[in-house]
PDB file of C-alpha atoms in Angstrom:
ATOM      1  CA  ASP G 834      -0.109  -0.419   0.239  1.00 89.00           C
ATOM      2  CA  PHE G 835       0.859   4.034  -0.431  1.00 94.00           C
ATOM      3  CA  VAL G 836       1.870   5.815   2.722  1.00 95.00           C
ATOM      4  CA  GLU G 837      -1.085   8.069   3.467  1.00 96.00           C
ATOM      5  CA  ASP G 838       0.553  11.243   1.764  1.00 95.00           C
ATOM      6  CA  ILE G 839      -0.357   9.472  -1.729  1.00 96.00           C
ATOM      7  CA  LYS G 840      -3.317   8.677  -1.209  1.00 96.00           C
ATOM      8  CA  ALA G 841      -4.586  11.379   0.352  1.00 97.00           C
ATOM      9  CA  LEU G 842      -2.918  12.469  -3.333  1.00 97.00           C
ATOM     10  CA  ALA G 843      -6.405  10.320  -4.692  1.00 96.00           C
ATOM     11  CA  GLU G 844      -9.625  12.597  -5.157  1.00 97.00           C
ATOM     12  CA  PRO G 845      -7.111  16.535  -6.024  1.00 98.00           C
ATOM     13  CA  LEU G 846      -5.315  14.123  -8.606  1.00 97.00           C
ATOM     14  CA  THR G 847      -8.935  12.974  -9.660  1.00 97.00           C
ATOM     15  CA  LEU G 848     -10.297  16.118  -9.818  1.00 98.00           C
ATOM     16  CA  THR G 849      -6.970  17.995 -11.909  1.00 98.00           C
ATOM     17  CA  THR G 850      -7.351  15.142 -14.058  1.00 98.00           C
ATOM     18  CA  ILE G 851     -10.794  15.811 -14.787  1.00 97.00           C
ATOM     19  CA  LYS G 852     -10.508  19.343 -15.467  1.00 98.00           C
ATOM     20  CA  LEU G 853      -7.689  19.342 -17.649  1.00 97.00           C
ATOM     21  CA  TYR G 854      -9.206  16.942 -20.119  1.00 97.00           C
ATOM     22  CA  ASN G 855     -12.187  19.026 -19.876  1.00 97.00           C
ATOM     23  CA  GLU G 856     -10.303  22.160 -20.875  1.00 96.00           C
ATOM     24  CA  ILE G 857      -8.235  20.421 -23.146  1.00 95.00           C
ATOM     25  CA  SER G 858     -11.583  19.071 -25.123  1.00 95.00           C
ATOM     26  CA  GLU G 859     -12.802  22.439 -25.152  1.00 95.00           C
ATOM     27  CA  ASN G 860      -9.903  24.368 -26.428  1.00 93.00           C
ATOM     28  CA  PHE G 861      -7.791  21.654 -28.833  1.00 90.00           C
ATOM     29  CA  LEU G 862     -10.923  20.740 -31.188  1.00 91.00           C
ATOM     30  CA  PRO G 863     -10.698  18.673 -34.175  1.00 90.00           C
ATOM     31  CA  THR G 864     -10.044  20.263 -37.638  1.00 88.00           C
ATOM     32  CA  PRO G 865      -9.431  18.562 -40.987  1.00 91.00           C
ATOM     33  CA  ALA G 866      -5.734  19.734 -39.990  1.00 85.00           C
ATOM     34  CA  LYS G 867      -5.865  18.531 -37.121  1.00 87.00           C
ATOM     35  CA  CYS G 868      -8.374  15.218 -36.579  1.00 88.00           C
ATOM     36  CA  HIS G 869      -6.166  13.720 -34.413  1.00 88.00           C
ATOM     37  CA  TYR G 870      -7.894  15.859 -31.785  1.00 91.00           C
ATOM     38  CA  LEU G 871     -10.278  13.823 -30.312  1.00 92.00           C
ATOM     39  CA  PHE G 872     -10.625  13.240 -26.682  1.00 94.00           C
ATOM     40  CA  ASN G 873     -12.565  11.400 -24.790  1.00 94.00           C
ATOM     41  CA  LEU G 874     -12.600   9.568 -21.538  1.00 94.00           C
ATOM     42  CA  ARG G 875     -10.965   6.874 -22.327  1.00 96.00           C
ATOM     43  CA  ASP G 876      -8.022   9.533 -22.750  1.00 96.00           C
ATOM     44  CA  VAL G 877      -8.540  10.134 -19.000  1.00 97.00           C
ATOM     45  CA  SER G 878      -8.820   6.241 -17.659  1.00 97.00           C
ATOM     46  CA  LYS G 879      -5.658   6.286 -19.093  1.00 97.00           C
ATOM     47  CA  VAL G 880      -3.627   8.453 -17.158  1.00 97.00           C
ATOM     48  CA  PHE G 881      -4.961   6.259 -14.327  1.00 97.00           C
ATOM     49  CA  GLN G 882      -3.488   2.905 -16.276  1.00 97.00           C
ATOM     50  CA  GLY G 883      -0.273   4.657 -16.106  1.00 96.00           C
ATOM     51  CA  ILE G 884      -0.648   5.425 -12.262  1.00 96.00           C
ATOM     52  CA  TYR G 885      -1.857   2.578 -11.068  1.00 95.00           C
ATOM     53  CA  LEU G 886       1.084   0.520 -12.523  1.00 95.00           C
ATOM     54  CA  ALA G 887       3.519   2.392 -10.122  1.00 95.00           C
ATOM     55  CA  LYS G 888       4.342   0.299  -7.283  1.00 96.00           C
ATOM     56  CA  PRO G 889       4.023   1.238  -3.985  1.00 95.00           C
ATOM     57  CA  LYS G 890       8.247   0.513  -2.744  1.00 95.00           C
ATOM     58  CA  LEU G 891       9.512   2.497  -5.874  1.00 95.00           C
ATOM     59  CA  TYR G 892       7.058   6.108  -5.106  1.00 95.00           C
ATOM     60  CA  GLU G 893       6.672   6.753  -1.382  1.00 94.00           C
ATOM     61  CA  GLU G 894       6.672  10.273  -2.448  1.00 95.00           C
ATOM     62  CA  LYS G 895       4.489  12.719  -3.120  1.00 96.00           C
ATOM     63  CA  GLU G 896       6.487  14.811  -5.494  1.00 97.00           C
ATOM     64  CA  GLN G 897       7.110  11.446  -7.573  1.00 97.00           C
ATOM     65  CA  ILE G 898       4.014  10.409  -7.972  1.00 97.00           C
ATOM     66  CA  LEU G 899       3.288  13.957  -8.844  1.00 98.00           C
ATOM     67  CA  ARG G 900       6.196  13.702 -11.547  1.00 98.00           C
ATOM     68  CA  LEU G 901       4.336  10.123 -12.580  1.00 98.00           C
ATOM     69  CA  TRP G 902       0.653  11.851 -12.655  1.00 98.00           C
ATOM     70  CA  PHE G 903       2.152  14.689 -14.877  1.00 98.00           C
ATOM     71  CA  HIS G 904       4.382  12.100 -17.213  1.00 98.00           C
ATOM     72  CA  GLU G 905       1.401  10.353 -17.566  1.00 98.00           C
ATOM     73  CA  CYS G 906      -0.728  14.002 -18.701  1.00 97.00           C
ATOM     74  CA  ALA G 907       1.952  14.539 -20.703  1.00 96.00           C
ATOM     75  CA  ARG G 908       1.706  10.712 -22.405  1.00 95.00           C
ATOM     76  CA  VAL G 909      -1.605  10.732 -22.826  1.00 95.00           C
ATOM     77  CA  PHE G 910      -2.381  14.162 -23.955  1.00 94.00           C
ATOM     78  CA  ASN G 911       0.565  16.118 -24.911  1.00 91.00           C
ATOM     79  CA  ASP G 912       1.395  13.616 -27.594  1.00 87.00           C
ATOM     80  CA  ARG G 913      -0.576  14.274 -29.567  1.00 87.00           C
ATOM     81  CA  LEU G 914      -0.670  18.309 -29.517  1.00 84.00           C
ATOM     82  CA  ILE G 915       1.083  19.150 -32.666  1.00 76.00           C
ATOM     83  CA  ASN G 916       2.337  22.290 -32.858  1.00 71.00           C
ATOM     84  CA  ILE G 917       2.979  25.057 -30.182  1.00 68.00           C
ATOM     85  CA  GLU G 918       0.768  27.386 -30.326  1.00 65.00           C
TER      86      GLU G 918
END
């Protein structure tokens, strides 16, 4: 099991991921040039699938889980974005 500090992040990370998903879905709409900008709830589940694979012995600090969460969000959402604009 994870330490209590990390368990306490479950709700804030969930709410933040949903907010991030909503923002991305509203601001990055698909166009003919960017037809891959279709986001759905499966993307949210992919973020948490990556986190669920974390081994408690390797993630004992809050900062480590936050870095993992950021990595998973970047992997799921940021990898689809094609330019900085």
